[in-house]
């Protein structure tokens, strides 16, 4: 009886945005190692498996990541169906690649089950298409928790040539706004700051690059920052009215 | 009795990669307007609704897009549950934004149901994480069917600063390779050419930027092109062995 580790994307939060495959894996799991931000509704799909919280909110030191690898490999000795459940998609800033390599090295069978990434779904659920004919034919997704990473890229990309999506960039939004305005983006470029997309707690702030630098709104949960003309397509009031109408 | 149009992402092809919400909407639908590349398995989830094929493979003239808008609006007069089913995610090069705006203008209620985009899932299913700590903290997704779109962006982005994902870029791969090498990317930069991800027909070609220009492989289905050091993480042989092992 050989073990299999499923690296599963949990999507943005709403359990209905899990894939069929993800639900199947959660239901059959003997043990589930999950991140901090997985919703209650999602965890409640685990029928009989043991739940192990391995989230690390602020600190992302390599020791804890190493420890997760050890836990997964040890679980493969003991259980048949092991699930590693990660918010969004396991390969979008989820360190799923590192876990995959550790499993490869330990000769543990694994599979990758993609999930809905907030990079695309958070704007979509606010009525913002990351691409739109005649407005944007490309989007850049960048991690916003370290200037060394986002600054060179934001300085590379010509103003208004692509939609820019910054994940985990809430606390750096002033600096991001400054870099982009200096690079030549209009101060009036529409911006959305989205948190907890697809859940009851979701918040949508819209404004422009200039206002972003002044915005005090600081949601607790990770935010998705969307910058570009496509944001103007979200008739937020209209969208919310329709969404209510739809229930 | 008010009508609702659901703009639903069908994901990359495997029906098990549909979301729970997408399956629910297909099952309750009175009528489903779907694209050309939706898999049989996905369409078979429609229990009682009428299936209407509105795909346009090569020609993407605005008349047909206008006609789809008319069909959706007319259906909202006649039916309660209308589904517009699009491959991948409706807002990633899917023209879902245009359909959303048309529905808004016609005062038809709608909802957006994100889907798994091939931009992230095609590489993931080949064992390629679009981001990986120490290798890539960003990815650019760009449409590859028009040089006016991809050329300026590929000239902007500094070599090796982000993973580049080109959708619908199969027939332009020589030009894409040329632009990136001229921009300063190493000729040996790993590249993957992925088609029909998540289905029985999936193909994975890996090589490098130089070889991409010479590659004759031309799958019929749309390809996802992934360029960057992360591609080297896909130990394709290893991955396939494990995938077989996992069955």
PDB file of C-alpha atoms in Angstrom, chain B:
ATOM      1  CA  UNK B   1     -38.917  34.970 -11.750  1.00  0.00           C
ATOM      2  CA  UNK B   2     -35.695  36.757 -12.573  1.00  0.00           C
ATOM      3  CA  UNK B   3     -33.015  35.371 -14.821  1.00  0.00           C
ATOM      4  CA  UNK B   4     -29.354  35.104 -13.938  1.00  0.00           C
ATOM      5  CA  UNK B   5     -26.451  34.627 -16.315  1.00  0.00           C
ATOM      6  CA  UNK B   6     -23.479  32.801 -14.795  1.00  0.00           C
ATOM      7  CA  UNK B   7     -20.140  33.517 -16.490  1.00  0.00           C
ATOM      8  CA  UNK B   8     -18.388  30.288 -15.614  1.00  0.00           C
ATOM      9  CA  UNK B   9     -14.745  29.252 -15.999  1.00  0.00           C
ATOM     10  CA  UNK B  10     -14.438  25.625 -17.132  1.00  0.00           C
ATOM     11  CA  UNK B  11     -10.774  25.286 -16.170  1.00  0.00           C
ATOM     12  CA  UNK B  12      -8.161  23.563 -18.343  1.00  0.00           C
ATOM     13  CA  UNK B  13     -10.246  20.535 -19.447  1.00  0.00           C
ATOM     14  CA  UNK B  14     -10.382  17.837 -16.774  1.00  0.00           C
ATOM     15  CA  UNK B  15     -13.975  17.980 -15.409  1.00  0.00           C
ATOM     16  CA  UNK B  16     -12.534  17.261 -11.938  1.00  0.00           C
ATOM     17  CA  UNK B  17     -10.830  20.644 -12.112  1.00  0.00           C
ATOM     18  CA  UNK B  18     -14.174  22.421 -12.303  1.00  0.00           C
ATOM     19  CA  UNK B  19     -15.199  24.172  -9.098  1.00  0.00           C
ATOM     20  CA  UNK B  20     -18.144  22.928  -7.037  1.00  0.00           C
ATOM     21  CA  UNK B  21     -19.970  26.124  -7.956  1.00  0.00           C
ATOM     22  CA  UNK B  22     -19.364  25.587 -11.684  1.00  0.00           C
ATOM     23  CA  UNK B  23     -20.759  22.038 -11.471  1.00  0.00           C
ATOM     24  CA  UNK B  24     -23.831  23.297  -9.607  1.00  0.00           C
ATOM     25  CA  UNK B  25     -24.465  25.934 -12.246  1.00  0.00           C
ATOM     26  CA  UNK B  26     -24.095  23.430 -15.105  1.00  0.00           C
ATOM     27  CA  UNK B  27     -26.465  21.009 -13.404  1.00  0.00           C
ATOM     28  CA  UNK B  28     -29.225  23.543 -12.836  1.00  0.00           C
ATOM     29  CA  UNK B  29     -28.801  25.350 -16.174  1.00  0.00           C
ATOM     30  CA  UNK B  30     -31.702  25.795 -18.567  1.00  0.00           C
ATOM     31  CA  UNK B  31     -29.284  26.694 -21.362  1.00  0.00           C
ATOM     32  CA  UNK B  32     -25.488  26.665 -21.705  1.00  0.00           C
ATOM     33  CA  UNK B  33     -23.565  28.733 -24.270  1.00  0.00           C
ATOM     34  CA  UNK B  34     -20.120  27.166 -24.559  1.00  0.00           C
ATOM     35  CA  UNK B  35     -16.815  27.688 -26.351  1.00  0.00           C
ATOM     36  CA  UNK B  36     -15.218  25.298 -28.832  1.00  0.00           C
ATOM     37  CA  UNK B  37     -12.640  23.770 -26.530  1.00  0.00           C
ATOM     38  CA  UNK B  38     -14.821  22.591 -23.666  1.00  0.00           C
ATOM     39  CA  UNK B  39     -14.252  18.884 -22.997  1.00  0.00           C
ATOM     40  CA  UNK B  40     -16.949  16.251 -23.508  1.00  0.00           C
ATOM     41  CA  UNK B  41     -16.681  15.281 -19.860  1.00  0.00           C
ATOM     42  CA  UNK B  42     -17.468  18.829 -18.811  1.00  0.00           C
ATOM     43  CA  UNK B  43     -20.438  19.195 -21.162  1.00  0.00           C
ATOM     44  CA  UNK B  44     -21.835  15.867 -19.930  1.00  0.00           C
ATOM     45  CA  UNK B  45     -22.397  17.506 -16.531  1.00  0.00           C
ATOM     46  CA  UNK B  46     -25.230  19.525 -18.070  1.00  0.00           C
ATOM     47  CA  UNK B  47     -28.245  17.458 -17.039  1.00  0.00           C
ATOM     48  CA  UNK B  48     -31.235  19.028 -18.699  1.00  0.00           C
ATOM     49  CA  UNK B  49     -30.083  22.316 -20.202  1.00  0.00           C
ATOM     50  CA  UNK B  50     -29.823  23.016 -23.905  1.00  0.00           C
ATOM     51  CA  UNK B  51     -26.239  23.155 -25.217  1.00  0.00           C
ATOM     52  CA  UNK B  52     -25.404  25.943 -27.652  1.00  0.00           C
ATOM     53  CA  UNK B  53     -21.958  25.998 -29.235  1.00  0.00           C
ATOM     54  CA  UNK B  54     -20.839  29.595 -29.728  1.00  0.00           C
ATOM     55  CA  UNK B  55     -17.113  28.938 -30.182  1.00  0.00           C
ATOM     56  CA  UNK B  56     -15.084  30.836 -32.704  1.00  0.00           C
ATOM     57  CA  UNK B  57     -11.702  29.221 -33.147  1.00  0.00           C
ATOM     58  CA  UNK B  58      -9.746  31.318 -35.583  1.00  0.00           C
ATOM     59  CA  UNK B  59     -11.897  34.310 -36.420  1.00  0.00           C
ATOM     60  CA  UNK B  60     -12.566  36.562 -33.472  1.00  0.00           C
ATOM     61  CA  UNK B  61     -14.459  39.292 -35.225  1.00  0.00           C
ATOM     62  CA  UNK B  62     -16.508  41.611 -33.123  1.00  0.00           C
ATOM     63  CA  UNK B  63     -19.722  40.673 -34.935  1.00  0.00           C
ATOM     64  CA  UNK B  64     -19.691  37.174 -33.476  1.00  0.00           C
ATOM     65  CA  UNK B  65     -18.869  38.573 -30.059  1.00  0.00           C
ATOM     66  CA  UNK B  66     -21.796  40.978 -30.436  1.00  0.00           C
ATOM     67  CA  UNK B  67     -23.948  38.043 -31.431  1.00  0.00           C
ATOM     68  CA  UNK B  68     -23.009  36.175 -28.240  1.00  0.00           C
ATOM     69  CA  UNK B  69     -24.112  39.221 -26.245  1.00  0.00           C
ATOM     70  CA  UNK B  70     -27.447  39.202 -28.072  1.00  0.00           C
ATOM     71  CA  UNK B  71     -27.898  35.494 -27.443  1.00  0.00           C
ATOM     72  CA  UNK B  72     -27.230  35.893 -23.715  1.00  0.00           C
ATOM     73  CA  UNK B  73     -29.588  38.837 -23.370  1.00  0.00           C
ATOM     74  CA  UNK B  74     -32.313  37.088 -25.359  1.00  0.00           C
ATOM     75  CA  UNK B  75     -31.902  33.933 -23.253  1.00  0.00           C
ATOM     76  CA  UNK B  76     -32.440  36.000 -20.105  1.00  0.00           C
ATOM     77  CA  UNK B  77     -35.932  36.842 -21.420  1.00  0.00           C
ATOM     78  CA  UNK B  78     -36.824  33.210 -21.844  1.00  0.00           C
ATOM     79  CA  UNK B  79     -34.922  31.169 -19.254  1.00  0.00           C
ATOM     80  CA  UNK B  80     -34.115  31.452 -15.572  1.00  0.00           C
ATOM     81  CA  UNK B  81     -30.646  29.888 -15.335  1.00  0.00           C
ATOM     82  CA  UNK B  82     -28.292  30.764 -18.166  1.00  0.00           C
ATOM     83  CA  UNK B  83     -24.652  29.659 -18.215  1.00  0.00           C
ATOM     84  CA  UNK B  84     -21.891  31.122 -20.350  1.00  0.00           C
ATOM     85  CA  UNK B  85     -19.135  28.503 -20.153  1.00  0.00           C
ATOM     86  CA  UNK B  86     -15.608  29.521 -21.116  1.00  0.00           C
ATOM     87  CA  UNK B  87     -12.340  27.572 -21.120  1.00  0.00           C
ATOM     88  CA  UNK B  88      -9.961  28.372 -18.246  1.00  0.00           C
ATOM     89  CA  UNK B  89     -10.985  31.528 -16.419  1.00  0.00           C
ATOM     90  CA  UNK B  90     -13.622  33.809 -17.984  1.00  0.00           C
ATOM     91  CA  UNK B  91     -11.502  36.930 -17.356  1.00  0.00           C
ATOM     92  CA  UNK B  92      -8.144  35.687 -18.687  1.00  0.00           C
ATOM     93  CA  UNK B  93      -8.248  36.371 -22.429  1.00  0.00           C
ATOM     94  CA  UNK B  94     -11.789  35.037 -22.394  1.00  0.00           C
ATOM     95  CA  UNK B  95     -13.636  38.233 -23.339  1.00  0.00           C
ATOM     96  CA  UNK B  96     -15.756  37.681 -20.255  1.00  0.00           C
ATOM     97  CA  UNK B  97     -15.358  41.359 -19.430  1.00  0.00           C
ATOM     98  CA  UNK B  98     -17.140  42.332 -22.622  1.00  0.00           C
ATOM     99  CA  UNK B  99     -19.995  39.967 -21.858  1.00  0.00           C
ATOM    100  CA  UNK B 100     -20.226  41.328 -18.317  1.00  0.00           C
ATOM    101  CA  UNK B 101     -20.502  44.889 -19.628  1.00  0.00           C
ATOM    102  CA  UNK B 102     -23.141  43.906 -22.190  1.00  0.00           C
ATOM    103  CA  UNK B 103     -25.222  42.244 -19.464  1.00  0.00           C
ATOM    104  CA  UNK B 104     -24.813  45.280 -17.196  1.00  0.00           C
ATOM    105  CA  UNK B 105     -26.004  47.557 -19.966  1.00  0.00           C
ATOM    106  CA  UNK B 106     -29.031  45.355 -20.647  1.00  0.00           C
ATOM    107  CA  UNK B 107     -29.829  45.222 -16.921  1.00  0.00           C
ATOM    108  CA  UNK B 108     -29.475  41.457 -16.811  1.00  0.00           C
ATOM    109  CA  UNK B 109     -28.324  39.981 -13.480  1.00  0.00           C
ATOM    110  CA  UNK B 110     -25.100  38.021 -13.687  1.00  0.00           C
ATOM    111  CA  UNK B 111     -22.411  36.435 -11.564  1.00  0.00           C
ATOM    112  CA  UNK B 112     -18.749  35.586 -12.193  1.00  0.00           C
ATOM    113  CA  UNK B 113     -17.481  32.109 -11.323  1.00  0.00           C
ATOM    114  CA  UNK B 114     -13.700  32.000 -11.664  1.00  0.00           C
ATOM    115  CA  UNK B 115     -12.041  28.944 -13.170  1.00  0.00           C
ATOM    116  CA  UNK B 116      -8.587  27.384 -13.070  1.00  0.00           C
ATOM    117  CA  UNK B 117      -6.498  29.245 -15.654  1.00  0.00           C
ATOM    118  CA  UNK B 118      -4.083  27.340 -17.870  1.00  0.00           C
ATOM    119  CA  UNK B 119      -1.612  30.162 -17.315  1.00  0.00           C
ATOM    120  CA  UNK B 120      -0.919  28.696 -13.869  1.00  0.00           C
ATOM    121  CA  UNK B 121      -2.333  25.165 -14.081  1.00  0.00           C
ATOM    122  CA  UNK B 122      -0.708  23.981 -17.310  1.00  0.00           C
ATOM    123  CA  UNK B 123       2.789  24.495 -15.870  1.00  0.00           C
ATOM    124  CA  UNK B 124       1.700  23.197 -12.433  1.00  0.00           C
ATOM    125  CA  UNK B 125       0.442  19.941 -13.927  1.00  0.00           C
ATOM    126  CA  UNK B 126       3.825  19.496 -15.600  1.00  0.00           C
ATOM    127  CA  UNK B 127       5.521  20.031 -12.236  1.00  0.00           C
ATOM    128  CA  UNK B 128       6.512  23.641 -12.953  1.00  0.00           C
ATOM    129  CA  UNK B 129       5.766  26.224 -10.264  1.00  0.00           C
ATOM    130  CA  UNK B 130       5.391  29.700 -11.835  1.00  0.00           C
ATOM    131  CA  UNK B 131       6.978  31.118  -8.676  1.00  0.00           C
ATOM    132  CA  UNK B 132       9.676  29.495  -6.574  1.00  0.00           C
ATOM    133  CA  UNK B 133      11.651  30.956  -3.686  1.00  0.00           C
ATOM    134  CA  UNK B 134      15.074  32.118  -4.791  1.00  0.00           C
ATOM    135  CA  UNK B 135      14.243  31.587  -8.477  1.00  0.00           C
ATOM    136  CA  UNK B 136      11.183  33.637  -9.403  1.00  0.00           C
ATOM    137  CA  UNK B 137       8.942  35.931  -7.368  1.00  0.00           C
ATOM    138  CA  UNK B 138       6.825  37.137 -10.260  1.00  0.00           C
ATOM    139  CA  UNK B 139       5.212  35.998 -13.471  1.00  0.00           C
ATOM    140  CA  UNK B 140       4.014  37.811 -16.546  1.00  0.00           C
ATOM    141  CA  UNK B 141       1.076  36.409 -18.484  1.00  0.00           C
ATOM    142  CA  UNK B 142       0.764  37.709 -22.013  1.00  0.00           C
ATOM    143  CA  UNK B 143      -1.272  36.886 -25.086  1.00  0.00           C
ATOM    144  CA  UNK B 144       0.953  35.557 -27.881  1.00  0.00           C
ATOM    145  CA  UNK B 145      -1.194  35.950 -30.938  1.00  0.00           C
ATOM    146  CA  UNK B 146      -0.146  39.476 -31.861  1.00  0.00           C
ATOM    147  CA  UNK B 147       3.421  40.894 -31.877  1.00  0.00           C
ATOM    148  CA  UNK B 148       2.099  44.415 -31.158  1.00  0.00           C
ATOM    149  CA  UNK B 149       1.010  43.071 -27.781  1.00  0.00           C
ATOM    150  CA  UNK B 150       3.818  40.774 -26.679  1.00  0.00           C
ATOM    151  CA  UNK B 151       6.827  42.467 -28.251  1.00  0.00           C
ATOM    152  CA  UNK B 152       6.874  45.697 -26.180  1.00  0.00           C
ATOM    153  CA  UNK B 153       6.332  43.749 -22.949  1.00  0.00           C
ATOM    154  CA  UNK B 154       9.009  41.174 -23.692  1.00  0.00           C
ATOM    155  CA  UNK B 155      11.350  44.059 -24.463  1.00  0.00           C
ATOM    156  CA  UNK B 156      10.494  45.763 -21.159  1.00  0.00           C
ATOM    157  CA  UNK B 157      11.055  42.927 -18.734  1.00  0.00           C
ATOM    158  CA  UNK B 158      14.681  42.440 -17.687  1.00  0.00           C
ATOM    159  CA  UNK B 159      16.054  38.996 -18.545  1.00  0.00           C
ATOM    160  CA  UNK B 160      15.478  36.384 -15.859  1.00  0.00           C
ATOM    161  CA  UNK B 161      13.518  38.759 -13.605  1.00  0.00           C
ATOM    162  CA  UNK B 162      10.182  36.918 -13.891  1.00  0.00           C
ATOM    163  CA  UNK B 163       8.646  33.736 -15.282  1.00  0.00           C
ATOM    164  CA  UNK B 164       7.067  34.510 -18.651  1.00  0.00           C
ATOM    165  CA  UNK B 165       3.854  32.679 -19.572  1.00  0.00           C
ATOM    166  CA  UNK B 166       2.573  33.167 -23.119  1.00  0.00           C
ATOM    167  CA  UNK B 167      -0.946  31.963 -23.901  1.00  0.00           C
ATOM    168  CA  UNK B 168      -1.970  31.296 -27.506  1.00  0.00           C
ATOM    169  CA  UNK B 169       1.637  31.837 -28.580  1.00  0.00           C
ATOM    170  CA  UNK B 170       2.296  28.538 -30.347  1.00  0.00           C
ATOM    171  CA  UNK B 171       2.540  29.914 -33.841  1.00  0.00           C
ATOM    172  CA  UNK B 172       4.660  32.884 -32.763  1.00  0.00           C
ATOM    173  CA  UNK B 173       7.204  30.897 -30.772  1.00  0.00           C
ATOM    174  CA  UNK B 174      10.124  31.600 -33.127  1.00  0.00           C
ATOM    175  CA  UNK B 175       9.534  35.330 -32.928  1.00  0.00           C
ATOM    176  CA  UNK B 176       9.110  35.189 -29.154  1.00  0.00           C
ATOM    177  CA  UNK B 177      12.369  33.275 -28.802  1.00  0.00           C
ATOM    178  CA  UNK B 178      14.177  35.789 -31.044  1.00  0.00           C
ATOM    179  CA  UNK B 179      12.892  38.826 -29.121  1.00  0.00           C
ATOM    180  CA  UNK B 180      13.869  37.351 -25.760  1.00  0.00           C
ATOM    181  CA  UNK B 181      17.377  36.307 -26.868  1.00  0.00           C
ATOM    182  CA  UNK B 182      17.923  39.788 -28.355  1.00  0.00           C
ATOM    183  CA  UNK B 183      16.748  41.267 -25.061  1.00  0.00           C
ATOM    184  CA  UNK B 184      19.498  39.366 -23.265  1.00  0.00           C
ATOM    185  CA  UNK B 185      17.905  36.151 -22.021  1.00  0.00           C
ATOM    186  CA  UNK B 186      20.348  33.232 -22.117  1.00  0.00           C
ATOM    187  CA  UNK B 187      19.857  30.943 -25.082  1.00  0.00           C
ATOM    188  CA  UNK B 188      19.865  28.097 -22.559  1.00  0.00           C
ATOM    189  CA  UNK B 189      16.902  29.474 -20.573  1.00  0.00           C
ATOM    190  CA  UNK B 190      14.560  26.513 -19.986  1.00  0.00           C
ATOM    191  CA  UNK B 191      11.268  26.563 -21.872  1.00  0.00           C
ATOM    192  CA  UNK B 192       8.174  24.370 -21.769  1.00  0.00           C
ATOM    193  CA  UNK B 193       5.535  24.119 -24.477  1.00  0.00           C
ATOM    194  CA  UNK B 194       2.386  22.601 -22.993  1.00  0.00           C
ATOM    195  CA  UNK B 195      -0.820  21.616 -24.705  1.00  0.00           C
ATOM    196  CA  UNK B 196      -4.123  20.123 -23.603  1.00  0.00           C
ATOM    197  CA  UNK B 197      -3.035  20.201 -19.964  1.00  0.00           C
ATOM    198  CA  UNK B 198      -5.072  18.026 -17.576  1.00  0.00           C
ATOM    199  CA  UNK B 199      -6.504  15.901 -20.396  1.00  0.00           C
ATOM    200  CA  UNK B 200      -5.586  12.494 -21.883  1.00  0.00           C
ATOM    201  CA  UNK B 201      -4.148  14.286 -24.915  1.00  0.00           C
ATOM    202  CA  UNK B 202      -1.750  16.475 -22.944  1.00  0.00           C
ATOM    203  CA  UNK B 203       1.719  16.955 -24.370  1.00  0.00           C
ATOM    204  CA  UNK B 204       4.785  18.416 -22.695  1.00  0.00           C
ATOM    205  CA  UNK B 205       7.788  19.597 -24.680  1.00  0.00           C
ATOM    206  CA  UNK B 206      10.750  21.014 -22.802  1.00  0.00           C
ATOM    207  CA  UNK B 207      13.880  22.581 -24.199  1.00  0.00           C
ATOM    208  CA  UNK B 208      15.465  25.995 -24.134  1.00  0.00           C
ATOM    209  CA  UNK B 209      14.977  29.354 -25.832  1.00  0.00           C
ATOM    210  CA  UNK B 210      17.309  28.463 -28.682  1.00  0.00           C
ATOM    211  CA  UNK B 211      15.630  25.122 -29.312  1.00  0.00           C
ATOM    212  CA  UNK B 212      12.191  26.749 -29.130  1.00  0.00           C
ATOM    213  CA  UNK B 213      12.974  28.689 -32.295  1.00  0.00           C
ATOM    214  CA  UNK B 214      13.719  25.410 -34.099  1.00  0.00           C
ATOM    215  CA  UNK B 215      10.964  23.300 -32.588  1.00  0.00           C
ATOM    216  CA  UNK B 216       8.606  21.921 -35.200  1.00  0.00           C
ATOM    217  CA  UNK B 217       6.109  20.444 -32.712  1.00  0.00           C
ATOM    218  CA  UNK B 218       2.778  22.098 -33.452  1.00  0.00           C
ATOM    219  CA  UNK B 219      -0.105  20.834 -31.377  1.00  0.00           C
ATOM    220  CA  UNK B 220      -3.581  21.523 -32.730  1.00  0.00           C
ATOM    221  CA  UNK B 221      -4.846  22.779 -29.420  1.00  0.00           C
ATOM    222  CA  UNK B 222      -3.793  26.118 -27.904  1.00  0.00           C
ATOM    223  CA  UNK B 223      -0.422  25.933 -26.217  1.00  0.00           C
ATOM    224  CA  UNK B 224       0.907  27.446 -23.038  1.00  0.00           C
ATOM    225  CA  UNK B 225       4.502  28.575 -23.355  1.00  0.00           C
ATOM    226  CA  UNK B 226       6.497  28.909 -20.118  1.00  0.00           C
ATOM    227  CA  UNK B 227       9.905  30.548 -20.139  1.00  0.00           C
ATOM    228  CA  UNK B 228      12.216  30.834 -17.146  1.00  0.00           C
ATOM    229  CA  UNK B 229      14.464  29.005 -14.719  1.00  0.00           C
ATOM    230  CA  UNK B 230      11.462  27.492 -12.904  1.00  0.00           C
ATOM    231  CA  UNK B 231      10.958  25.189 -15.895  1.00  0.00           C
ATOM    232  CA  UNK B 232      14.152  23.363 -14.876  1.00  0.00           C
ATOM    233  CA  UNK B 233      12.414  22.310 -11.636  1.00  0.00           C
ATOM    234  CA  UNK B 234      10.140  20.029 -13.604  1.00  0.00           C
ATOM    235  CA  UNK B 235      11.965  16.786 -13.524  1.00  0.00           C
ATOM    236  CA  UNK B 236       9.566  15.680 -16.234  1.00  0.00           C
ATOM    237  CA  UNK B 237      10.640  12.039 -16.203  1.00  0.00           C
ATOM    238  CA  UNK B 238      10.556  11.914 -12.460  1.00  0.00           C
ATOM    239  CA  UNK B 239       7.189  13.630 -12.446  1.00  0.00           C
ATOM    240  CA  UNK B 240       5.632  11.275 -14.934  1.00  0.00           C
ATOM    241  CA  UNK B 241       6.979   8.255 -13.087  1.00  0.00           C
ATOM    242  CA  UNK B 242       5.464   9.555  -9.884  1.00  0.00           C
ATOM    243  CA  UNK B 243       2.198  10.382 -11.597  1.00  0.00           C
ATOM    244  CA  UNK B 244       1.934   6.812 -12.872  1.00  0.00           C
ATOM    245  CA  UNK B 245       2.966   5.500  -9.508  1.00  0.00           C
ATOM    246  CA  UNK B 246       0.204   7.559  -7.939  1.00  0.00           C
ATOM    247  CA  UNK B 247      -2.596   5.946  -9.914  1.00  0.00           C
TER     248      UNK B 247
END
